[in-house]
């Protein structure tokens, strides 16, 4: 049977390893899945094929996690972020079509990296951000999602606030699902969802589920104080990889 997107067996094996690693990170931190999948796929094939794969897989992975994360979701934050992304996603798709994915990623990754440096030095907000700030973060996230990195600005925004690790993780997952619900119709309208998209997602589900399960177990075992350090370090790594990839 032919593999989706004309992948060779070795390319498919590499992509499967990338999916596993990205799913583990999502299970532990709640974010980074899309960026890691796109970055790993870009080393062996056209990464744009996997942008819709990430969106479809996100829905399924959230279904696996829903029961465990539901009590910790801050729905007010999710609603305010989603209100912002309603404006940001169409604008982000248009911006990317004008300046290109790589240029957009340079701007986004640079912003996130600067934010990580500030956070690593110990700066945090004295109190949780309000409604206007969350709507603004949602707009930035929607803009960034045009380049498939919409999660990074929100994760950086959350890292700066005094939020419980479980709420941080659960709320991000819930928000990303709502962001995907808005992004998917835009992708379908642009003809980005194909038969190969669905086949690749179905073939990847076993490794995705295994990675998600192992990452979730690690989250529940790890001390809460380790979570923020991991989140900031992961953000910095993803931002650096995004800059390197865009520059090559």
Short mmCIF file of C-alpha atoms in Angstrom, two decimals:
data_model
loop_
_atom_site.label_atom_id
_atom_site.label_comp_id
_atom_site.label_asym_id
_atom_site.label_seq_id
_atom_site.Cartn_x
_atom_site.Cartn_y
_atom_site.Cartn_z
CA UNK A 1 0.00 0.00 0.00
CA UNK A 2 1.30 3.44 -0.93
CA UNK A 3 2.10 5.69 2.00
CA UNK A 4 0.38 9.10 2.27
CA UNK A 5 2.07 12.15 0.75
CA UNK A 6 4.38 9.78 -1.22
CA UNK A 7 6.52 9.19 1.85
CA UNK A 8 9.20 6.51 1.66
CA UNK A 9 9.30 3.91 4.47
CA UNK A 10 12.28 5.68 6.09
CA UNK A 11 10.55 9.06 5.88
CA UNK A 12 7.40 7.55 7.39
CA UNK A 13 9.45 6.04 10.24
CA UNK A 14 11.01 9.44 10.97
CA UNK A 15 7.62 11.15 10.93
CA UNK A 16 6.21 8.47 13.26
CA UNK A 17 9.06 9.10 15.72
CA UNK A 18 8.32 12.83 15.54
CA UNK A 19 4.62 12.19 16.19
CA UNK A 20 5.46 10.08 19.24
CA UNK A 21 7.76 12.72 20.72
CA UNK A 22 5.29 15.52 20.03
CA UNK A 23 2.44 13.55 21.59
CA UNK A 24 4.52 12.89 24.74
CA UNK A 25 5.20 16.61 25.08
CA UNK A 26 1.49 17.39 24.60
CA UNK A 27 0.54 14.81 27.22
CA UNK A 28 2.93 16.38 29.71
CA UNK A 29 2.72 20.10 28.99
CA UNK A 30 -0.49 20.59 26.98
CA UNK A 31 1.30 22.48 24.18
CA UNK A 32 4.11 22.15 21.65
CA UNK A 33 2.47 19.33 19.67
CA UNK A 34 1.90 21.19 16.40
CA UNK A 35 5.27 22.93 16.39
CA UNK A 36 7.19 19.71 17.04
CA UNK A 37 5.31 17.73 14.39
CA UNK A 38 5.84 20.43 11.75
CA UNK A 39 9.51 20.89 12.65
CA UNK A 40 10.29 17.15 12.58
CA UNK A 41 8.36 16.58 9.33
CA UNK A 42 10.16 19.49 7.67
CA UNK A 43 13.46 17.59 7.89
CA UNK A 44 12.28 14.87 5.49
CA UNK A 45 9.27 16.18 3.53
CA UNK A 46 7.03 19.17 2.85
CA UNK A 47 5.81 20.16 6.35
CA UNK A 48 2.70 21.89 4.98
CA UNK A 49 1.20 18.43 4.40
CA UNK A 50 1.19 17.90 8.16
CA UNK A 51 -0.44 21.17 9.20
CA UNK A 52 -3.96 19.76 8.62
CA UNK A 53 -2.86 16.40 10.07
CA UNK A 54 -2.01 18.22 13.30
CA UNK A 55 -5.41 19.93 13.36
CA UNK A 56 -7.36 16.69 12.85
CA UNK A 57 -5.19 14.75 15.31
CA UNK A 58 -5.69 17.46 17.95
CA UNK A 59 -9.42 16.75 18.06
CA UNK A 60 -8.84 13.05 18.61
CA UNK A 61 -6.13 13.55 21.22
CA UNK A 62 -8.35 15.97 23.16
CA UNK A 63 -11.04 13.30 23.20
CA UNK A 64 -8.57 10.93 24.86
CA UNK A 65 -7.71 13.54 27.51
CA UNK A 66 -11.12 15.14 28.03
CA UNK A 67 -12.20 13.14 31.07
CA UNK A 68 -9.00 13.83 33.01
CA UNK A 69 -8.61 17.53 32.21
CA UNK A 70 -12.26 18.65 32.35
CA UNK A 71 -12.35 19.63 36.06
CA UNK A 72 -9.24 21.82 35.67
CA UNK A 73 -10.29 23.85 32.60
CA UNK A 74 -10.76 27.59 33.16
CA UNK A 75 -13.59 28.17 30.69
CA UNK A 76 -13.57 31.95 31.12
CA UNK A 77 -9.99 32.07 29.87
CA UNK A 78 -10.87 29.74 27.00
CA UNK A 79 -13.81 31.94 25.96
CA UNK A 80 -11.79 35.16 26.01
CA UNK A 81 -8.91 33.62 24.08
CA UNK A 82 -11.31 32.19 21.51
CA UNK A 83 -13.00 35.58 21.06
CA UNK A 84 -9.62 36.98 20.10
CA UNK A 85 -8.67 34.14 17.76
CA UNK A 86 -11.92 34.64 15.81
CA UNK A 87 -10.35 37.88 14.57
CA UNK A 88 -6.77 36.64 14.47
CA UNK A 89 -7.08 33.44 12.41
CA UNK A 90 -8.42 34.99 9.17
CA UNK A 91 -5.91 37.81 9.48
CA UNK A 92 -3.12 35.30 10.12
CA UNK A 93 -4.02 33.25 7.04
CA UNK A 94 -3.97 36.44 4.97
CA UNK A 95 -0.66 37.66 6.43
CA UNK A 96 1.04 34.33 5.77
CA UNK A 97 -0.25 34.36 2.20
CA UNK A 98 1.36 37.79 1.75
CA UNK A 99 4.73 37.42 3.48
CA UNK A 100 5.23 33.65 3.57
CA UNK A 101 5.30 31.06 6.35
CA UNK A 102 9.02 31.41 7.09
CA UNK A 103 8.92 35.18 7.54
CA UNK A 104 5.88 34.87 9.79
CA UNK A 105 7.62 32.23 11.91
CA UNK A 106 10.70 34.44 12.33
CA UNK A 107 8.56 37.21 13.81
CA UNK A 108 6.57 34.87 16.05
CA UNK A 109 9.55 32.81 17.21
CA UNK A 110 11.56 35.96 17.92
CA UNK A 111 8.75 37.32 20.07
CA UNK A 112 8.38 34.05 21.99
CA UNK A 113 12.14 33.77 22.54
CA UNK A 114 12.33 37.28 24.01
CA UNK A 115 9.40 36.40 26.26
CA UNK A 116 11.20 33.24 27.41
CA UNK A 117 14.34 35.17 28.34
CA UNK A 118 12.24 37.54 30.46
CA UNK A 119 10.42 34.64 32.12
CA UNK A 120 13.66 32.75 32.79
CA UNK A 121 14.99 35.77 34.64
CA UNK A 122 12.10 35.35 37.04
CA UNK A 123 9.58 37.98 35.89
CA UNK A 124 5.94 37.03 36.38
CA UNK A 125 2.66 38.92 36.65
CA UNK A 126 1.65 39.65 40.23
CA UNK A 127 -1.93 38.57 39.47
CA UNK A 128 -3.73 36.71 36.66
CA UNK A 129 -4.36 38.75 33.50
CA UNK A 130 -7.84 40.09 32.81
CA UNK A 131 -10.34 39.72 29.99
CA UNK A 132 -8.85 42.33 27.64
CA UNK A 133 -5.38 40.79 27.92
CA UNK A 134 -6.75 37.32 27.16
CA UNK A 135 -8.65 38.58 24.11
CA UNK A 136 -5.44 40.26 22.94
CA UNK A 137 -3.48 37.04 23.45
CA UNK A 138 -6.14 35.21 21.43
CA UNK A 139 -5.71 37.67 18.54
CA UNK A 140 -1.93 37.12 18.57
CA UNK A 141 -2.48 33.36 18.76
CA UNK A 142 -4.86 33.44 15.80
CA UNK A 143 -2.36 35.44 13.77
CA UNK A 144 0.38 32.95 14.66
CA UNK A 145 -1.81 29.98 13.77
CA UNK A 146 -1.59 30.96 10.14
CA UNK A 147 1.97 29.63 10.42
CA UNK A 148 0.87 26.66 12.59
CA UNK A 149 2.44 28.03 15.78
CA UNK A 150 -0.63 29.54 17.41
CA UNK A 151 0.01 27.78 20.70
CA UNK A 152 3.36 29.36 21.50
CA UNK A 153 2.17 32.93 22.26
CA UNK A 154 -0.59 31.66 24.56
CA UNK A 155 1.76 29.26 26.36
CA UNK A 156 4.19 32.15 26.94
CA UNK A 157 1.29 34.33 28.14
CA UNK A 158 0.19 31.64 30.61
CA UNK A 159 3.76 31.04 31.81
CA UNK A 160 3.94 34.66 32.98
CA UNK A 161 0.89 34.28 35.22
CA UNK A 162 0.38 32.59 38.60
CA UNK A 163 -1.63 29.65 37.27
CA UNK A 164 -1.75 26.13 38.74
CA UNK A 165 0.04 23.58 36.54
CA UNK A 166 -3.11 21.48 36.08
CA UNK A 167 -5.17 24.54 35.09
CA UNK A 168 -2.40 25.75 32.77
CA UNK A 169 -2.29 22.41 30.95
CA UNK A 170 -6.04 21.73 30.81
CA UNK A 171 -6.99 25.25 29.71
CA UNK A 172 -4.40 25.25 26.93
CA UNK A 173 -5.70 21.93 25.59
CA UNK A 174 -9.29 23.18 25.66
CA UNK A 175 -8.34 26.44 23.95
CA UNK A 176 -6.34 24.70 21.23
CA UNK A 177 -9.37 22.54 20.46
CA UNK A 178 -11.54 25.63 20.00
CA UNK A 179 -8.80 27.24 17.90
CA UNK A 180 -8.70 24.13 15.71
CA UNK A 181 -12.49 24.26 15.31
CA UNK A 182 -12.11 27.71 13.80
CA UNK A 183 -8.99 26.90 11.78
CA UNK A 184 -10.29 23.67 10.21
CA UNK A 185 -13.06 25.27 8.09
CA UNK A 186 -10.53 27.79 6.78
CA UNK A 187 -8.25 24.93 5.77
CA UNK A 188 -11.10 22.98 4.18
CA UNK A 189 -12.07 26.06 2.21
CA UNK A 190 -8.49 26.37 1.01
CA UNK A 191 -8.45 22.71 -0.10
CA UNK A 192 -5.82 21.70 2.47
CA UNK A 193 -7.72 18.65 3.82
CA UNK A 194 -7.23 15.62 1.55
CA UNK A 195 -7.61 11.85 1.61
CA UNK A 196 -3.92 11.59 2.49
CA UNK A 197 -4.55 13.84 5.50
CA UNK A 198 -7.05 11.38 6.94
CA UNK A 199 -4.91 8.33 6.10
CA UNK A 200 -1.80 9.86 7.70
CA UNK A 201 -3.78 10.75 10.83
CA UNK A 202 -5.26 7.24 11.11
CA UNK A 203 -1.86 5.59 10.61
CA UNK A 204 -0.28 7.82 13.24
CA UNK A 205 -2.89 7.27 15.96
CA UNK A 206 -1.22 4.28 17.70
CA UNK A 207 2.05 6.15 18.30
CA UNK A 208 0.15 9.35 19.10
CA UNK A 209 -1.92 7.63 21.76
CA UNK A 210 1.11 5.91 23.29
CA UNK A 211 3.08 9.17 23.46
CA UNK A 212 0.10 11.04 24.91
CA UNK A 213 -0.47 8.40 27.59
CA UNK A 214 3.18 8.32 28.66
CA UNK A 215 3.38 12.12 28.76
CA UNK A 216 0.24 12.31 30.87
CA UNK A 217 1.64 9.81 33.35
CA UNK A 218 4.80 11.89 33.66
CA UNK A 219 2.77 15.05 34.33
CA UNK A 220 0.90 13.45 37.24
CA UNK A 221 4.13 12.09 38.72
CA UNK A 222 6.28 15.23 38.40
CA UNK A 223 6.41 17.92 41.13
CA UNK A 224 4.34 21.02 40.16
CA UNK A 225 7.36 23.33 40.50
CA UNK A 226 9.07 21.45 37.65
CA UNK A 227 6.22 22.21 35.25
CA UNK A 228 6.87 25.92 34.78
CA UNK A 229 10.59 25.38 34.22
CA UNK A 230 9.81 22.71 31.63
CA UNK A 231 7.24 24.95 29.92
CA UNK A 232 9.62 27.91 29.60
CA UNK A 233 12.50 25.70 28.44
CA UNK A 234 10.27 24.01 25.86
CA UNK A 235 9.05 27.38 24.59
CA UNK A 236 12.63 28.58 24.18
CA UNK A 237 13.67 25.41 22.32
CA UNK A 238 10.67 25.60 19.98
CA UNK A 239 11.29 29.28 19.29
CA UNK A 240 14.98 28.63 18.52
CA UNK A 241 14.14 25.71 16.24
CA UNK A 242 11.57 27.87 14.47
CA UNK A 243 14.15 30.61 13.87
CA UNK A 244 16.75 28.13 12.64
CA UNK A 245 14.33 26.39 10.31
CA UNK A 246 13.04 29.65 8.86
CA UNK A 247 16.57 30.89 8.26
CA UNK A 248 17.75 27.76 6.41
#
